JSON list of C-alpha atoms in Angstrom, two decimals:
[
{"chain": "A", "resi": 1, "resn": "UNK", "atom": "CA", "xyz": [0.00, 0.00, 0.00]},
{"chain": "A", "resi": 2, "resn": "UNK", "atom": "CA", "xyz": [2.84, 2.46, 0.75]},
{"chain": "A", "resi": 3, "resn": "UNK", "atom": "CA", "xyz": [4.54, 1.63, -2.41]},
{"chain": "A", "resi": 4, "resn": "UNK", "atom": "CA", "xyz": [1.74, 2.60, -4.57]},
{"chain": "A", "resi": 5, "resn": "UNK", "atom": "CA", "xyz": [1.47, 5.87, -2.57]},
{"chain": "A", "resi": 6, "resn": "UNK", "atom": "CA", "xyz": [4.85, 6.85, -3.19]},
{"chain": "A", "resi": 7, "resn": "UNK", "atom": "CA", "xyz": [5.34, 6.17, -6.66]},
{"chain": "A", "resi": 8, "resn": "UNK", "atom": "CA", "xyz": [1.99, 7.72, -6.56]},
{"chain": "A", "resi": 9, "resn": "UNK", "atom": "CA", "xyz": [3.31, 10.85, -4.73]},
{"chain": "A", "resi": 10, "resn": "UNK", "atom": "CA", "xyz": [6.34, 11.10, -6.93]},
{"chain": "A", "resi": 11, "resn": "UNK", "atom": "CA", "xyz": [4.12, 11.21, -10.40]},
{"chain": "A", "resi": 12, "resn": "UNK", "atom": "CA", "xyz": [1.68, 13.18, -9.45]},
{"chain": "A", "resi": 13, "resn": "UNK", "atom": "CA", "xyz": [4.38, 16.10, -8.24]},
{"chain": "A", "resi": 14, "resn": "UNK", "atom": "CA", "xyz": [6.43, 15.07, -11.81]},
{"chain": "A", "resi": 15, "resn": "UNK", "atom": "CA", "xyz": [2.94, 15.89, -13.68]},
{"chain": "A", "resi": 16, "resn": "UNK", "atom": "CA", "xyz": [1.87, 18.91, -11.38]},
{"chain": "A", "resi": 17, "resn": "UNK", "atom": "CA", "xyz": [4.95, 20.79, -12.05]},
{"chain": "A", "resi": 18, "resn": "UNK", "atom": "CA", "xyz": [4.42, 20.22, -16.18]},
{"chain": "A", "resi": 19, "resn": "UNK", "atom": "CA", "xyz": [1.26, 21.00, -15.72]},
{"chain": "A", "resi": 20, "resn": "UNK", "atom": "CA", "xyz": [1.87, 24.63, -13.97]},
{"chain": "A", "resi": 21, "resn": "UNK", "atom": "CA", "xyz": [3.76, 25.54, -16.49]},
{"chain": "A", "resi": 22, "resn": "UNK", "atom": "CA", "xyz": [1.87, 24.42, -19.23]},
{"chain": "A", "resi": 23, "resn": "UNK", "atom": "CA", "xyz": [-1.27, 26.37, -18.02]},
{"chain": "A", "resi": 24, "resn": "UNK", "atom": "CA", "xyz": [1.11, 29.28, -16.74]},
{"chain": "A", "resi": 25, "resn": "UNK", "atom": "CA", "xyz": [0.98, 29.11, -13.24]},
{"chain": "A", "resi": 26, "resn": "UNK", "atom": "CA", "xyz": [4.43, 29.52, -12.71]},
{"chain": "A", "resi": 27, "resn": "UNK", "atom": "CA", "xyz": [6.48, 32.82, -12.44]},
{"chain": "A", "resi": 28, "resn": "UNK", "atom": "CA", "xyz": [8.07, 33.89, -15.26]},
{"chain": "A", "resi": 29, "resn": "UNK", "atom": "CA", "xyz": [11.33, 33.65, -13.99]},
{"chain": "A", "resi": 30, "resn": "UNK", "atom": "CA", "xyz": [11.00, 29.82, -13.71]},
{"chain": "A", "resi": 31, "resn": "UNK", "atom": "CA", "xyz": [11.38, 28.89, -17.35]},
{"chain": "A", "resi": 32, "resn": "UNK", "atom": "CA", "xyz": [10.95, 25.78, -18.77]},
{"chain": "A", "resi": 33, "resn": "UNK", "atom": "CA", "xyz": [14.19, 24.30, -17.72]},
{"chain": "A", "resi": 34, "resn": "UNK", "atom": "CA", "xyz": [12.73, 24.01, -14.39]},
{"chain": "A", "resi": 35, "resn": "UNK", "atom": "CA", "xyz": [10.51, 21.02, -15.68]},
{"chain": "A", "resi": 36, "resn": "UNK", "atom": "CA", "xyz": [12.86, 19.65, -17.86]},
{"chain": "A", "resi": 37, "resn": "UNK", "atom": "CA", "xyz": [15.61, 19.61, -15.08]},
{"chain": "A", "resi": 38, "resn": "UNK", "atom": "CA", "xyz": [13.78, 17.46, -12.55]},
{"chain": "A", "resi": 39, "resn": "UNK", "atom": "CA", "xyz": [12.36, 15.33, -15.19]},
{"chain": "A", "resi": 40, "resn": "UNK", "atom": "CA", "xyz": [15.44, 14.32, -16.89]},
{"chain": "A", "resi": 41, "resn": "UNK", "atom": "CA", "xyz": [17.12, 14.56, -13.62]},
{"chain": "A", "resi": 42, "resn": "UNK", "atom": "CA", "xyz": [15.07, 11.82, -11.68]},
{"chain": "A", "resi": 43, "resn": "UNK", "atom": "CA", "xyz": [15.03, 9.65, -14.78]},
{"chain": "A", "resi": 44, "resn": "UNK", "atom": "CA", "xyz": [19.01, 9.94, -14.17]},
{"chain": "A", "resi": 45, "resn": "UNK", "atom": "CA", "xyz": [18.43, 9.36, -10.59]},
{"chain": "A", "resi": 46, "resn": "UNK", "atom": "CA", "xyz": [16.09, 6.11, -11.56]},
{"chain": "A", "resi": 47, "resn": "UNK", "atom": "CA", "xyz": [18.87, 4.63, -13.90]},
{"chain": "A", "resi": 48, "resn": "UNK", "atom": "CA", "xyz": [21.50, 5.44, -10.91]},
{"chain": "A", "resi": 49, "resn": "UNK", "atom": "CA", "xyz": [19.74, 2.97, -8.65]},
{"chain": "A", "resi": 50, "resn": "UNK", "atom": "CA", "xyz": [18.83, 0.22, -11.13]},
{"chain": "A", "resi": 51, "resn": "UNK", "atom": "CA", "xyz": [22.68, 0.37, -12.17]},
{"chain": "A", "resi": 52, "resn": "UNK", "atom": "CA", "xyz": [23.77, -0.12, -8.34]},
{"chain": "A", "resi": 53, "resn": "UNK", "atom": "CA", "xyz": [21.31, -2.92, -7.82]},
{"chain": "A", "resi": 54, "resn": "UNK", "atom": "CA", "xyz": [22.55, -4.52, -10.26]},
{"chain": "A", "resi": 55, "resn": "UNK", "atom": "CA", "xyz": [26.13, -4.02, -9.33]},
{"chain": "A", "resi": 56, "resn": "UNK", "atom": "CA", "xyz": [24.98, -5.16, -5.87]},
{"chain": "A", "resi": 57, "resn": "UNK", "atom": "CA", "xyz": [23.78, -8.30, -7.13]},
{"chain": "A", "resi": 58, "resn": "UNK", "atom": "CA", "xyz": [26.78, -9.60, -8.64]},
{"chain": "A", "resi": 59, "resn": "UNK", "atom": "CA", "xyz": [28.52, -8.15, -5.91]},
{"chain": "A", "resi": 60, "resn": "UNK", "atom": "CA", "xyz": [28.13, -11.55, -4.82]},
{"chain": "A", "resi": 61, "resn": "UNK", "atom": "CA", "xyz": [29.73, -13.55, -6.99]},
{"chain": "A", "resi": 62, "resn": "UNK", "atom": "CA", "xyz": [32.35, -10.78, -7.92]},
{"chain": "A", "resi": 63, "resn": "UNK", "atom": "CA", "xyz": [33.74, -7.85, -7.18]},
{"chain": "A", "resi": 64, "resn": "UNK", "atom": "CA", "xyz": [32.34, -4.85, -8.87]},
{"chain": "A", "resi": 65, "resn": "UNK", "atom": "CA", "xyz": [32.21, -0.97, -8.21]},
{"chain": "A", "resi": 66, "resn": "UNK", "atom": "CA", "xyz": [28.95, 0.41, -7.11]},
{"chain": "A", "resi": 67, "resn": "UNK", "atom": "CA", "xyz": [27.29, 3.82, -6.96]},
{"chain": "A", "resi": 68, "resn": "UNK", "atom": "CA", "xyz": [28.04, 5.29, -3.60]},
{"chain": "A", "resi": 69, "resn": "UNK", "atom": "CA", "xyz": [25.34, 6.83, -1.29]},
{"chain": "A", "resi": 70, "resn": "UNK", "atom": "CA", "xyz": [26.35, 9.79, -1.45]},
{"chain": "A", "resi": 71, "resn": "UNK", "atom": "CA", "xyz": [25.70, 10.08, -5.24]},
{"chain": "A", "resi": 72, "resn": "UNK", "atom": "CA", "xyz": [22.60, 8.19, -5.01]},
{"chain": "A", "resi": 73, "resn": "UNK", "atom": "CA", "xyz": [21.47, 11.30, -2.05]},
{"chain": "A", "resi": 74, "resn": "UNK", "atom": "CA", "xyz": [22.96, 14.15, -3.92]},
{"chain": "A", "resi": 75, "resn": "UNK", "atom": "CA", "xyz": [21.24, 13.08, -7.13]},
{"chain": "A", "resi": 76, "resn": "UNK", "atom": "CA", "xyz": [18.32, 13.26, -4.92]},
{"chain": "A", "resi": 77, "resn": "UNK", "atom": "CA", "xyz": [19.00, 16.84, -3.24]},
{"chain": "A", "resi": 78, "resn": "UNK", "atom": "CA", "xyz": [19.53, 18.00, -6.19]},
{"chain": "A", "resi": 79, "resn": "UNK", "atom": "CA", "xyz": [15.98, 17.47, -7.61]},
{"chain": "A", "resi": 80, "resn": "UNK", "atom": "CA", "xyz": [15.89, 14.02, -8.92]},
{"chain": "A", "resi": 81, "resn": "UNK", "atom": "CA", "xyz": [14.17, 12.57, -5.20]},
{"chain": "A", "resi": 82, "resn": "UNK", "atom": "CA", "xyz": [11.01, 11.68, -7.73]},
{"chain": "A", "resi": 83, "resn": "UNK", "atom": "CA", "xyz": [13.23, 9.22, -9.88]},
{"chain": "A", "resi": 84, "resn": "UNK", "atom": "CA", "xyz": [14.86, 8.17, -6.49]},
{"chain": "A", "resi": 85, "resn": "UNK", "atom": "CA", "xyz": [11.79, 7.26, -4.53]},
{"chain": "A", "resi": 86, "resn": "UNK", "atom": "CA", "xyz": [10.24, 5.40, -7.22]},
{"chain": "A", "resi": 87, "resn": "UNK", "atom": "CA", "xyz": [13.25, 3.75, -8.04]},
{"chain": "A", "resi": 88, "resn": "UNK", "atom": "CA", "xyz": [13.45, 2.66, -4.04]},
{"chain": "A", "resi": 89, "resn": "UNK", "atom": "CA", "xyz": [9.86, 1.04, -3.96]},
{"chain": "A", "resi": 90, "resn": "UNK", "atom": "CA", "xyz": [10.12, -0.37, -7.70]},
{"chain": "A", "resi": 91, "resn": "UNK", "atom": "CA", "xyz": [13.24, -1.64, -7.28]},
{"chain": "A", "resi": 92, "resn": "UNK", "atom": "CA", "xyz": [13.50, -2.47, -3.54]},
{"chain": "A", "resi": 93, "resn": "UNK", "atom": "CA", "xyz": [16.88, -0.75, -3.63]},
{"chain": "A", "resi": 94, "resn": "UNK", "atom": "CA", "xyz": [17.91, 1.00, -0.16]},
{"chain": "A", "resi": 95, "resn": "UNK", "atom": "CA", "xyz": [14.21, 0.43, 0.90]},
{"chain": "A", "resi": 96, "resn": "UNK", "atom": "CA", "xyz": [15.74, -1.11, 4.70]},
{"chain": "A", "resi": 97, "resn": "UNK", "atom": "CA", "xyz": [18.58, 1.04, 5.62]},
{"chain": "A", "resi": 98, "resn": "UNK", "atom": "CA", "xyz": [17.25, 3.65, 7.80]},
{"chain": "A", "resi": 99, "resn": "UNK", "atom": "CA", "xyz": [19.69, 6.41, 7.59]},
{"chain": "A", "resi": 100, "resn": "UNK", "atom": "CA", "xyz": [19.54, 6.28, 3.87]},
{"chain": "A", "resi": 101, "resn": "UNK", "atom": "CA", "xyz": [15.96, 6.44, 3.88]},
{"chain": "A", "resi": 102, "resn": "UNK", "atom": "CA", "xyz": [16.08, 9.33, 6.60]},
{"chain": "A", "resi": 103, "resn": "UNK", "atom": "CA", "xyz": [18.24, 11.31, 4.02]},
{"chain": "A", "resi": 104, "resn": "UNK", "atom": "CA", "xyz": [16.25, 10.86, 1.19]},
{"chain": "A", "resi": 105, "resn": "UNK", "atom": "CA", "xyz": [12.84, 12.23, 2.98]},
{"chain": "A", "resi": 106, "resn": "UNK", "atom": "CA", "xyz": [15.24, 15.33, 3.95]},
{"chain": "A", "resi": 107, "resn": "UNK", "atom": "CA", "xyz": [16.34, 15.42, 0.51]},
{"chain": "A", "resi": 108, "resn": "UNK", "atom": "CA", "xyz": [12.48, 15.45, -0.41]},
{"chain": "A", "resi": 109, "resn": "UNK", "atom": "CA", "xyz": [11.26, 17.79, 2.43]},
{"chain": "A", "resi": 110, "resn": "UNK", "atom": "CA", "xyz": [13.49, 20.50, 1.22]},
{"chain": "A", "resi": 111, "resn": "UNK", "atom": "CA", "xyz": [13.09, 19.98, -2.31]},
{"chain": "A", "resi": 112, "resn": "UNK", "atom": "CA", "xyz": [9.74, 20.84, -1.83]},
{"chain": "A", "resi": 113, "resn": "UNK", "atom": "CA", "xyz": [10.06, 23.34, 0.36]},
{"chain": "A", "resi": 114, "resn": "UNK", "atom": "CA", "xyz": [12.02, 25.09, -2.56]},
{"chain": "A", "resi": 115, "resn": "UNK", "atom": "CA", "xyz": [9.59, 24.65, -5.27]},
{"chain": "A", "resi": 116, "resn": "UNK", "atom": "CA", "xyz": [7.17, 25.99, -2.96]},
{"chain": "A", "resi": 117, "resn": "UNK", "atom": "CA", "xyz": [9.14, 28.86, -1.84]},
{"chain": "A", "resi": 118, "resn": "UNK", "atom": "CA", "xyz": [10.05, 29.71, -5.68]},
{"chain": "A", "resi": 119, "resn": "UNK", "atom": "CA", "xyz": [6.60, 29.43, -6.83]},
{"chain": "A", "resi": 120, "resn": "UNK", "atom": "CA", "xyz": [4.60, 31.58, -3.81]},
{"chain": "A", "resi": 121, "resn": "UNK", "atom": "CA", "xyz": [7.93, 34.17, -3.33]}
]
């Protein structure tokens, strides 16, 4: 059930935002690069975590480099959280390690907080 809602969450958010500025609701000084950036970005974002689960999975049988949390978080602060919370429930990638999780939400709290802040300012 809380899968659904998330992936849910994150598409709905993806859609509002192309739909604002298709119908003009946002300023004029968000162009449409604004859009574009955290569409492409989370779709980077999703690809980043299907790429480490895969390294993680024949991290068993071999060694391999994988994405580092960091990456996965900052990909994620910087607006692709949509790409990386789908991704996390889709996937089941990072879905049990509490700090990472913790992070993410933070990531998501103040991306939010910024859209909000650039679109009522």
């Amino acid at each position: 059930m809380i899968k659904k809602i998330l992936i849910t969450l994150s598409l709905l958010l993806l859609a509002a935002i192309w739909l604002a500025y298709f119908f003009q609701y946002l300023p004029l000084y968000v162009p449409i690069y604004l859009p574009t950036y955290v569409s492409v970005l989370s779709v980077i974002t999703f690809a980043m975590y299907a790429w480490d689960k895969r390294q993680a999975k024949q991290s068993a049988y071999k060694k391999v480099n994988r994405t580092s949390e960091r990456t996965l978080q900052l990909l994620s602060l910087f607006g692709g959280w949509p790409g990386a919370l789908i991704a996390q429930q889709w996937l089941r990638h990072k879905s049990q390690k509490q700090r990472f999780i913790v992070v993410l939400w933070m990531c998501i709290i103040i991306n939010i907080t910024g859209v909000f802040s650039i679109l009522y300012w």
